[in-house]
Amino acid sequence: MTTSLDKPLDKAGDQSEDKFFDGRMFDGQVFSGGWITPRGGDAADLEPATGTELVRTGVADEEDVASAALGAATEQRAWAATSFEERAAVLRRAGMLVERHAEELQDWIVRETGAVPGLAEFAVGVAAQECYEAAALASRPLGEILPSNQPRLSLLRRVPVGVVGVISPFNVPLILSIRSVAPALALGNAVLLKPDVRTPVVGGFAIARIFQEAGLPDGLLHVLPGSAEVGSAMISDPHVRVISFTGSSATGRKVAELAARHLKRVHLELGGNSALVILDDADLDAAVSAGAWASFLHQGQICMTAGRHLVHESIADDYVAALAQHADALPVGDPAAQQVALGPLIDAGQRDKVHGLVSGSVEAGARLAAGGWFEDLFYRPTVLDNVRTDMPAYAEEVFGPVAPVVRFGNLDEAAELAAGSDYGLSLSILTRDVMRGLALAERIPTGIVHINDQTVSDEAVAPFGGVLDSGTGARFGGTANLDAFTDQRWITMRGDIPKYPF
């Protein structure tokens, strides 16, 4: 196996002179006040489709975190005092750089995450919009005038929290990193970003490269891929005041517990097991297309993926047959080498987890209508019928291309099934009667509702977050970022000092 320094790679790993995201820049490095060699060593960044080593990137340790946090806290004060026009200009330039180098960035996404080109293009588009929306945040009103029962001016003012720690996952790393990094910076904060060690380039180093070129002052953005201990060090460091975490619910609980011990505010965007509810009057062909997209997009490695297909019993047999036919027809393979609908899962551990949930459900009595097998990291899109609510692939978040189908007979059953989950991220209801769909949605706890659309959607202007085990209800997107990345300060002013009876 060769590294990027032994032999030039094509596409994302191409080391030609005109590459903006030149892999040699990342080789053995992290970004902390510039490109530096970290104390934690280095690690191979592997392409999941082929096992090719794209580059060896640096790995941070706890000392790197401490140094970065101190530096970030020092530089943040000057950044917070910078005019909103200057901060907004940096964010606008970052958005333009994302768009200018979109093709190259998309190649990295395809190679590093296993995404198909269409999803990579979507991720880049959202990333640019996150920067533009963040730029608009910089000029938002800083507070409001409050009434007071005393002769004084009473104000609420928003101030930057200081240093924000961002921990992002492997699945759609560009979006899930920049949606916190961009608004936090725009509002006058510094950022420590810990991307997943499996996707350090598109989850972190590419973002550092963009903001470096956009003119962000040194020391405000630190990209530190590393172990769980690195994440713990970030959460524990006294200079880091807010944690923005995206990942599994199990890890999110640990993050929340540690943050609570240090009295840190924490925003958790966690797992999902979203329900796609198909009522008896839904257009069957359209419902099957929506269901396939909702479960199989990006190999099911999206928190909003439809993990439960709840279908009215009168159309369930036809739905399962058509969905299985769709699944069998979808091509699976290397998205950098051929036109496919699904690429690889991120690694063998994730593949084995998916297959274990599918196998356990089949052993418990589910019928395998399509898929259920894999080659290397390429898992076939899978449809399970005759599923019970206690089966593993229904009760747990699969995070793979699996569509478990459960039948219901009436709206009460549909509401009970949809609400009968520990998760509450996204909900889809397909029906010709929109108001009936909306009334059903009111009975189901969830952070996101889509009537007559599938469960996976994201826009930079929309609030995003889940309830129950899907998160703390904290929101990203648009003006919701003001609450996430600023503190509220009460200020009063009098013309004269009042006299008190003491």
Coordinates of C-alpha atoms in Angstrom, one line a residue:
M1 CA 0.0 0.0 0.0
T2 CA 1.4 3.4 -1.0
T3 CA 1.0 6.8 0.7
S4 CA 0.4 10.1 -0.9
L5 CA 4.1 10.9 -0.7
D6 CA 5.2 7.6 -2.2
K7 CA 3.0 7.8 -5.3
P8 CA 0.6 10.5 -6.6
L9 CA -3.1 9.6 -6.4
D10 CA -5.8 10.6 -8.7
K11 CA -9.0 12.5 -7.7
A12 CA -8.9 13.6 -4.0
G13 CA -5.4 12.4 -3.4
D14 CA -3.9 14.0 -6.5
Q15 CA -0.9 16.1 -5.4
S16 CA -0.6 18.3 -8.5
E17 CA 0.5 21.9 -8.1
D18 CA -2.9 23.5 -8.6
K19 CA -4.7 21.6 -5.9
F20 CA -6.3 23.8 -3.2
F21 CA -6.7 20.9 -0.8
D22 CA -3.2 19.5 -1.3
G23 CA -2.8 16.3 0.7
R24 CA 0.9 17.1 1.4
M25 CA -0.3 20.1 3.5
F26 CA -2.1 17.7 5.9
D27 CA 0.6 15.0 6.0
G28 CA 1.4 14.3 9.6
Q29 CA -0.1 17.7 10.6
V30 CA -2.9 19.2 12.6
F31 CA -4.1 22.8 12.4
S32 CA -3.4 24.9 15.5
G33 CA -2.1 28.3 14.9
G34 CA -1.0 27.1 11.5
W35 CA 0.0 23.6 10.3
I36 CA 2.0 21.9 13.0
T37 CA 3.3 18.5 14.0
P38 CA 1.2 17.3 16.9
R39 CA 2.4 15.3 19.9
G40 CA -0.1 12.4 19.3
G41 CA 1.6 11.1 16.1
D42 CA -0.1 10.4 12.9
A43 CA -2.7 7.9 11.4
A44 CA -3.7 6.6 8.0
D45 CA -6.6 8.3 6.3
L46 CA -8.1 5.4 4.3
E47 CA -10.5 5.3 1.4
P48 CA -13.3 2.9 2.5
A49 CA -14.1 1.7 -1.0
T50 CA -10.6 0.5 -1.8
G51 CA -8.5 0.6 1.4
T52 CA -6.1 3.1 -0.3
E53 CA -4.2 5.4 2.0
L54 CA -5.2 8.9 0.9
V55 CA -2.8 10.6 3.3
R56 CA -1.3 10.3 6.8
T57 CA -2.7 13.0 8.9
G58 CA -1.7 14.2 12.3
V59 CA -3.3 13.0 15.5
A60 CA -3.6 15.3 18.6
D61 CA -3.2 14.3 22.2
E62 CA -4.4 16.0 25.4
E63 CA -1.4 18.3 25.6
D64 CA -2.2 19.6 22.1
V65 CA -5.8 20.3 23.3
A66 CA -4.5 22.3 26.3
S67 CA -2.2 24.3 24.2
A68 CA -4.8 25.0 21.5
A69 CA -7.5 26.0 24.1
L70 CA -5.1 28.5 25.8
G71 CA -4.2 30.0 22.4
A72 CA -7.8 30.1 21.3
A73 CA -8.9 31.9 24.5
T74 CA -6.1 34.4 24.1
E75 CA -6.9 35.2 20.4
Q76 CA -10.7 35.2 20.9
R77 CA -10.8 38.5 22.8
A78 CA -9.4 40.5 19.9
W79 CA -11.7 38.6 17.5
A80 CA -14.8 39.4 19.5
A81 CA -13.8 43.1 19.5
T82 CA -13.5 43.0 15.7
S83 CA -16.2 44.8 13.8
F84 CA -19.1 42.7 12.6
E85 CA -18.3 43.8 9.0
E86 CA -14.9 42.2 9.2
R87 CA -16.2 38.9 10.7
A88 CA -19.0 38.8 8.1
A89 CA -16.5 39.3 5.3
V90 CA -14.4 36.4 6.4
L91 CA -17.5 34.1 6.5
R92 CA -18.6 35.3 3.0
R93 CA -15.1 34.7 1.6
A94 CA -15.2 31.2 3.2
G95 CA -18.5 30.5 1.4
M96 CA -17.1 31.7 -1.9
L97 CA -14.0 29.5 -1.5
V98 CA -16.2 26.5 -0.8
E99 CA -18.0 27.2 -4.1
R100 CA -14.9 28.0 -6.0
H101 CA -13.2 24.7 -5.0
A102 CA -16.4 22.6 -5.0
E103 CA -15.3 20.0 -7.5
E104 CA -12.1 19.3 -5.6
L105 CA -13.9 19.2 -2.3
Q106 CA -16.5 16.8 -3.7
D107 CA -13.8 14.5 -4.8
W108 CA -12.4 14.4 -1.2
I109 CA -15.9 13.7 0.2
V110 CA -16.4 10.8 -2.3
R111 CA -13.0 9.3 -1.6
E112 CA -12.9 9.8 2.2
T113 CA -16.5 9.1 3.2
G114 CA -17.7 6.7 0.5
A115 CA -20.5 9.1 -0.5
V116 CA -21.9 9.1 -4.0
P117 CA -21.2 12.3 -6.0
G118 CA -24.7 13.6 -5.7
L119 CA -24.5 13.6 -1.9
A120 CA -21.1 15.1 -2.1
E121 CA -22.4 17.9 -4.2
F122 CA -25.3 18.5 -1.8
A123 CA -22.9 18.6 1.2
V124 CA -20.7 21.2 -0.5
G125 CA -23.8 23.3 -1.3
V126 CA -25.0 23.2 2.3
A127 CA -21.5 24.1 3.5
A128 CA -21.4 27.2 1.4
Q129 CA -24.8 28.2 2.6
E130 CA -23.8 27.7 6.2
C131 CA -21.0 30.2 5.7
Y132 CA -23.3 32.7 4.1
E133 CA -26.0 32.4 6.8
A134 CA -23.3 32.7 9.5
A135 CA -22.1 35.9 7.8
A136 CA -25.6 37.3 8.2
L137 CA -25.5 36.4 11.9
A138 CA -22.7 38.8 12.5
S139 CA -24.9 41.8 11.9
R140 CA -28.0 40.6 13.9
P141 CA -29.2 42.8 16.7
L142 CA -27.1 42.1 19.8
G143 CA -30.0 42.3 22.2
E144 CA -33.0 44.3 23.3
I145 CA -34.2 47.0 25.6
L146 CA -36.1 45.6 28.6
P147 CA -38.7 47.3 30.8
S148 CA -37.7 48.2 34.3
N149 CA -39.6 49.2 37.5
Q150 CA -36.8 51.6 38.3
P151 CA -35.5 54.8 36.6
R152 CA -32.8 53.2 34.6
L153 CA -32.0 51.8 31.1
S154 CA -32.2 48.0 31.2
L155 CA -30.6 46.0 28.4
L156 CA -30.2 42.4 27.3
R157 CA -27.0 42.0 25.4
R158 CA -25.6 38.9 23.6
V159 CA -21.9 38.3 24.0
P160 CA -19.7 35.5 22.6
V161 CA -19.3 32.5 24.9
G162 CA -15.5 32.5 24.3
V163 CA -14.2 29.2 23.0
V164 CA -16.5 26.6 21.5
G165 CA -15.6 22.9 21.3
V166 CA -17.0 21.1 18.3
I167 CA -17.0 17.3 18.0
S168 CA -18.2 15.9 14.7
P169 CA -18.8 12.5 13.3
F170 CA -17.7 10.6 10.1
N171 CA -20.9 10.3 8.1
V172 CA -21.5 13.8 6.6
P173 CA -18.5 15.5 8.2
L174 CA -18.3 18.6 6.1
I175 CA -21.8 19.7 7.0
L176 CA -21.8 18.4 10.6
S177 CA -18.6 20.4 11.3
I178 CA -19.1 23.6 9.5
R179 CA -22.7 24.1 10.8
S180 CA -21.2 24.8 14.2
V181 CA -17.8 26.2 13.2
A182 CA -19.1 28.9 10.9
P183 CA -21.8 30.5 13.2
A184 CA -19.5 30.2 16.3
L185 CA -16.8 32.2 14.5
A186 CA -19.2 34.7 13.0
L187 CA -20.5 35.5 16.5
G188 CA -17.0 36.3 17.8
N189 CA -15.9 33.0 19.3
A190 CA -12.8 30.8 18.8
V191 CA -13.3 27.1 17.9
L192 CA -11.6 23.8 18.7
L193 CA -12.8 21.3 16.2
K194 CA -12.3 17.5 16.7
P195 CA -13.3 15.7 13.5
D196 CA -13.6 11.9 13.4
V197 CA -10.2 10.3 12.8
R198 CA -11.7 8.4 9.9
T199 CA -12.6 11.6 8.0
P200 CA -10.2 14.3 9.2
V201 CA -9.8 16.1 5.9
V202 CA -13.4 16.9 4.9
G203 CA -14.4 17.0 8.6
G204 CA -11.7 19.4 9.6
F205 CA -8.6 20.1 7.6
A206 CA -10.4 21.3 4.5
I207 CA -12.4 23.7 6.7
A208 CA -9.1 25.0 8.2
R209 CA -7.7 25.5 4.7
I210 CA -10.8 27.4 3.6
F211 CA -10.8 29.8 6.6
Q212 CA -7.1 30.3 6.4
E213 CA -7.4 31.4 2.9
A214 CA -10.5 33.5 3.8
G215 CA -8.4 35.6 6.1
L216 CA -9.4 34.3 9.5
P217 CA -6.7 35.4 12.0
D218 CA -4.4 32.7 13.3
G219 CA -5.3 31.0 16.5
L220 CA -9.0 31.2 16.2
L221 CA -9.7 27.8 14.6
H222 CA -7.9 24.6 15.8
V223 CA -8.5 21.2 14.1
L224 CA -7.5 18.4 16.3
P225 CA -8.5 14.8 15.3
G226 CA -7.8 12.3 18.0
S227 CA -9.1 9.7 20.4
A228 CA -11.9 9.8 22.8
E229 CA -9.4 11.1 25.4
V230 CA -8.9 14.1 23.2
G231 CA -12.6 14.8 23.2
S232 CA -12.7 14.4 27.0
A233 CA -9.8 16.8 27.3
M234 CA -11.6 19.4 25.2
I235 CA -14.8 19.1 27.3
S236 CA -12.8 19.3 30.5
D237 CA -10.6 22.3 29.6
P238 CA -11.6 25.4 31.5
H239 CA -11.1 27.7 28.5
V240 CA -13.8 25.8 26.4
R241 CA -17.2 27.0 27.5
V242 CA -19.7 25.4 25.1
I243 CA -19.6 22.0 23.5
S244 CA -21.4 21.2 20.2
F245 CA -21.5 17.4 19.8
T246 CA -22.9 15.4 16.9
G247 CA -22.8 11.6 17.3
S248 CA -24.4 8.6 18.8
S249 CA -26.8 8.8 21.7
A250 CA -24.5 6.5 23.8
T251 CA -21.5 8.8 23.4
G252 CA -23.7 11.9 23.8
R253 CA -24.7 10.7 27.3
K254 CA -21.0 10.5 28.2
V255 CA -20.3 14.0 26.8
A256 CA -23.3 15.4 28.7
E257 CA -22.1 13.8 32.0
L258 CA -18.6 15.1 31.6
A259 CA -19.8 18.6 30.6
A260 CA -22.2 18.7 33.6
R261 CA -19.3 18.0 36.0
H262 CA -17.5 21.1 34.5
L263 CA -20.7 23.2 34.3
K264 CA -20.4 23.5 30.5
R265 CA -23.3 24.2 28.2
V266 CA -23.6 21.3 25.8
H267 CA -25.6 21.0 22.5
L268 CA -26.3 17.4 21.6
E269 CA -27.4 16.3 18.1
L270 CA -27.6 12.5 18.5
G271 CA -29.0 9.4 16.9
G272 CA -32.3 8.7 15.3
N273 CA -34.6 5.9 14.3
S274 CA -37.0 8.0 12.3
A275 CA -40.4 6.8 11.3
L276 CA -41.8 7.0 7.7
V277 CA -45.5 6.6 8.0
I278 CA -47.4 5.7 4.9
L279 CA -51.2 6.1 5.1
D280 CA -53.7 4.1 3.1
D281 CA -54.4 6.9 0.6
A282 CA -50.7 7.6 -0.3
D283 CA -49.5 7.4 -3.9
L284 CA -47.8 4.0 -3.7
D285 CA -45.1 4.6 -6.4
A286 CA -44.1 7.9 -4.9
A287 CA -44.1 6.4 -1.4
V288 CA -41.8 3.6 -2.5
S289 CA -39.4 6.1 -4.1
A290 CA -39.4 8.2 -0.9
G291 CA -38.9 5.2 1.2
A292 CA -36.0 3.9 -0.8
W293 CA -34.3 7.3 -0.7
A294 CA -34.9 7.7 3.1
S295 CA -33.3 4.4 4.0
F296 CA -30.7 3.8 1.4
L297 CA -29.2 7.3 0.8
H298 CA -25.5 7.3 1.8
Q299 CA -25.8 3.7 2.8
G300 CA -28.2 4.7 5.6
Q301 CA -25.4 6.5 7.4
I302 CA -27.5 9.6 8.2
C303 CA -29.1 10.4 11.5
M304 CA -32.4 11.3 9.8
T305 CA -32.5 8.0 7.9
A306 CA -35.9 6.2 8.0
G307 CA -35.3 3.3 10.3
R308 CA -38.9 2.3 10.6
H309 CA -41.4 2.0 7.7
L310 CA -44.9 2.1 9.1
V311 CA -47.3 1.1 6.4
H312 CA -51.1 0.7 6.4
E313 CA -52.0 -2.9 6.1
S314 CA -54.1 -2.4 3.0
I315 CA -51.1 -1.4 0.9
A316 CA -48.2 -3.1 2.8
D317 CA -47.8 -6.2 0.7
D318 CA -47.6 -4.1 -2.5
Y319 CA -45.2 -1.6 -0.8
V320 CA -42.8 -4.3 0.4
A321 CA -42.7 -6.0 -3.0
A322 CA -42.0 -2.7 -4.8
L323 CA -39.5 -1.5 -2.3
A324 CA -37.6 -4.8 -2.5
Q325 CA -37.6 -4.5 -6.3
H326 CA -36.1 -1.0 -6.0
A327 CA -33.5 -2.3 -3.5
D328 CA -32.5 -5.2 -5.8
A329 CA -32.1 -2.8 -8.7
L330 CA -29.8 -0.3 -7.0
P331 CA -26.1 -0.5 -8.0
V332 CA -23.6 -0.7 -5.1
G333 CA -19.9 -0.1 -5.6
D334 CA -17.0 2.4 -5.5
P335 CA -18.5 5.9 -6.1
A336 CA -15.2 7.3 -7.3
A337 CA -14.8 4.7 -10.0
Q338 CA -18.4 4.0 -11.3
Q339 CA -21.9 5.4 -11.3
V340 CA -23.6 3.8 -8.3
A341 CA -26.5 4.5 -5.9
L342 CA -24.7 3.3 -2.8
G343 CA -21.0 3.3 -1.8
P344 CA -19.2 1.5 1.0
L345 CA -19.9 1.7 4.7
I346 CA -17.2 3.6 6.6
D347 CA -15.4 0.5 8.0
A348 CA -15.7 -3.1 9.0
G349 CA -16.9 -2.4 12.5
Q350 CA -19.9 -0.5 11.1
R351 CA -20.6 -3.2 8.5
D352 CA -20.6 -5.9 11.1
K353 CA -22.9 -4.0 13.4
V354 CA -25.4 -3.5 10.5
H355 CA -25.2 -7.2 9.5
G356 CA -25.6 -8.3 13.1
L357 CA -28.8 -6.3 13.5
V358 CA -30.2 -7.7 10.2
S359 CA -29.2 -11.3 11.0
G360 CA -30.7 -11.0 14.5
S361 CA -34.0 -9.8 13.1
V362 CA -34.2 -12.6 10.6
E363 CA -33.4 -15.1 13.2
A364 CA -36.2 -13.6 15.3
G365 CA -38.7 -14.2 12.4
A366 CA -38.4 -11.2 10.0
R367 CA -38.6 -12.0 6.3
L368 CA -35.7 -10.9 4.2
A369 CA -37.4 -9.4 1.2
A370 CA -34.2 -7.9 -0.3
G371 CA -30.5 -7.6 0.5
G372 CA -29.0 -8.9 3.7
W373 CA -25.6 -9.6 2.4
F374 CA -22.3 -7.7 1.7
E375 CA -19.0 -7.9 -0.1
D376 CA -16.1 -6.1 1.6
L377 CA -17.7 -2.9 2.9
F378 CA -20.4 -2.8 0.3
Y379 CA -23.7 -3.7 2.0
R380 CA -26.7 -4.4 -0.2
P381 CA -29.8 -2.3 0.4
T382 CA -32.0 -4.4 2.6
V383 CA -35.8 -4.7 3.1
L384 CA -37.2 -6.6 6.1
D385 CA -40.9 -7.7 6.3
N386 CA -43.0 -9.2 9.0
V387 CA -41.0 -7.1 11.5
R388 CA -42.0 -6.8 15.2
T389 CA -41.2 -3.8 17.3
D390 CA -38.9 -5.9 19.6
M391 CA -36.6 -7.0 16.7
P392 CA -33.1 -5.5 16.7
A393 CA -33.2 -3.8 13.3
Y394 CA -36.4 -2.0 14.3
A395 CA -35.8 -1.2 17.9
E396 CA -32.2 0.1 17.4
E397 CA -30.6 2.7 15.2
V398 CA -29.0 0.6 12.4
F399 CA -27.0 3.3 10.6
G400 CA -27.0 1.2 7.5
P401 CA -29.1 0.6 4.3
V402 CA -31.9 -1.3 6.0
A403 CA -35.7 -0.7 5.7
P404 CA -37.7 -2.6 8.3
V405 CA -41.5 -2.6 7.6
V406 CA -44.3 -2.8 10.2
R407 CA -48.0 -2.8 9.4
F408 CA -50.7 -0.8 11.1
G409 CA -54.5 -0.8 10.8
N410 CA -55.6 2.7 11.9
L411 CA -54.3 6.1 12.9
D412 CA -54.2 5.2 16.6
E413 CA -51.9 2.3 15.9
A414 CA -49.8 4.4 13.6
A415 CA -49.4 7.1 16.3
E416 CA -48.6 4.5 18.9
L417 CA -45.9 2.9 16.7
A418 CA -44.3 6.1 15.6
A419 CA -44.2 7.5 19.2
G420 CA -43.0 4.2 20.6
S421 CA -39.3 4.9 20.2
D422 CA -36.6 6.4 22.5
Y423 CA -35.6 8.6 19.6
G424 CA -37.3 11.8 18.2
L425 CA -35.4 13.3 15.4
S426 CA -37.3 13.3 12.1
L427 CA -40.8 12.1 11.1
S428 CA -42.3 11.6 7.6
I429 CA -46.0 11.1 6.9
L430 CA -47.2 10.4 3.3
T431 CA -50.9 11.0 2.5
R432 CA -53.1 12.7 0.1
D433 CA -54.9 14.4 3.1
V434 CA -52.3 16.9 4.3
M435 CA -54.3 18.0 7.3
R436 CA -54.8 14.4 8.4
G437 CA -51.1 14.0 8.2
L438 CA -50.4 17.1 10.2
A439 CA -52.9 16.0 12.9
L440 CA -51.2 12.7 13.2
A441 CA -47.8 14.4 13.5
E442 CA -49.1 16.4 16.5
R443 CA -49.4 13.1 18.4
I444 CA -45.7 12.1 17.9
P445 CA -42.7 13.6 19.7
T446 CA -40.1 14.7 17.2
G447 CA -37.9 17.6 16.3
I448 CA -38.6 17.6 12.6
V449 CA -41.8 16.8 10.6
H450 CA -42.1 16.4 6.8
I451 CA -45.6 15.9 5.4
N452 CA -45.4 14.3 2.0
D453 CA -41.6 14.1 1.9
Q454 CA -39.1 11.6 3.2
T455 CA -37.1 12.0 6.5
V456 CA -33.7 13.3 5.3
S457 CA -33.5 17.0 4.7
D458 CA -31.2 19.9 5.8
E459 CA -31.2 23.6 5.2
A460 CA -28.9 26.2 6.7
V461 CA -31.8 28.5 7.4
A462 CA -33.9 25.9 9.3
P463 CA -33.7 25.0 13.0
F464 CA -32.3 21.5 13.4
G465 CA -32.4 19.2 16.4
G466 CA -34.2 16.3 18.1
V467 CA -35.9 15.4 21.3
L468 CA -35.7 12.4 23.6
D469 CA -32.6 10.3 22.9
S470 CA -32.1 12.3 19.7
G471 CA -30.7 15.3 21.5
T472 CA -31.3 18.0 24.0
G473 CA -33.6 20.0 21.8
A474 CA -30.7 22.4 21.1
R475 CA -31.0 23.8 17.6
F476 CA -28.6 24.6 14.8
G477 CA -29.5 26.7 11.8
G478 CA -30.5 30.4 11.2
T479 CA -31.1 32.5 14.2
A480 CA -31.2 29.4 16.5
N481 CA -27.4 29.7 16.4
L482 CA -27.6 32.9 18.5
D483 CA -28.8 30.9 21.5
A484 CA -26.2 28.1 20.8
F485 CA -23.1 30.3 20.6
T486 CA -23.7 33.4 22.7
D487 CA -24.4 34.2 26.3
Q488 CA -27.1 36.7 27.5
R489 CA -25.9 39.5 29.7
W490 CA -28.2 41.9 31.6
I491 CA -27.0 45.5 31.7
T492 CA -28.5 48.5 33.5
M493 CA -27.5 52.2 33.5
R494 CA -28.5 55.1 35.6
G495 CA -27.8 58.8 35.3
D496 CA -27.0 59.0 39.1
I497 CA -26.1 56.6 41.8
P498 CA -29.2 56.1 44.0
K499 CA -29.0 56.5 47.8
Y500 CA -29.8 53.3 49.8
P501 CA -31.0 53.1 53.4
F502 CA -27.8 51.5 54.7

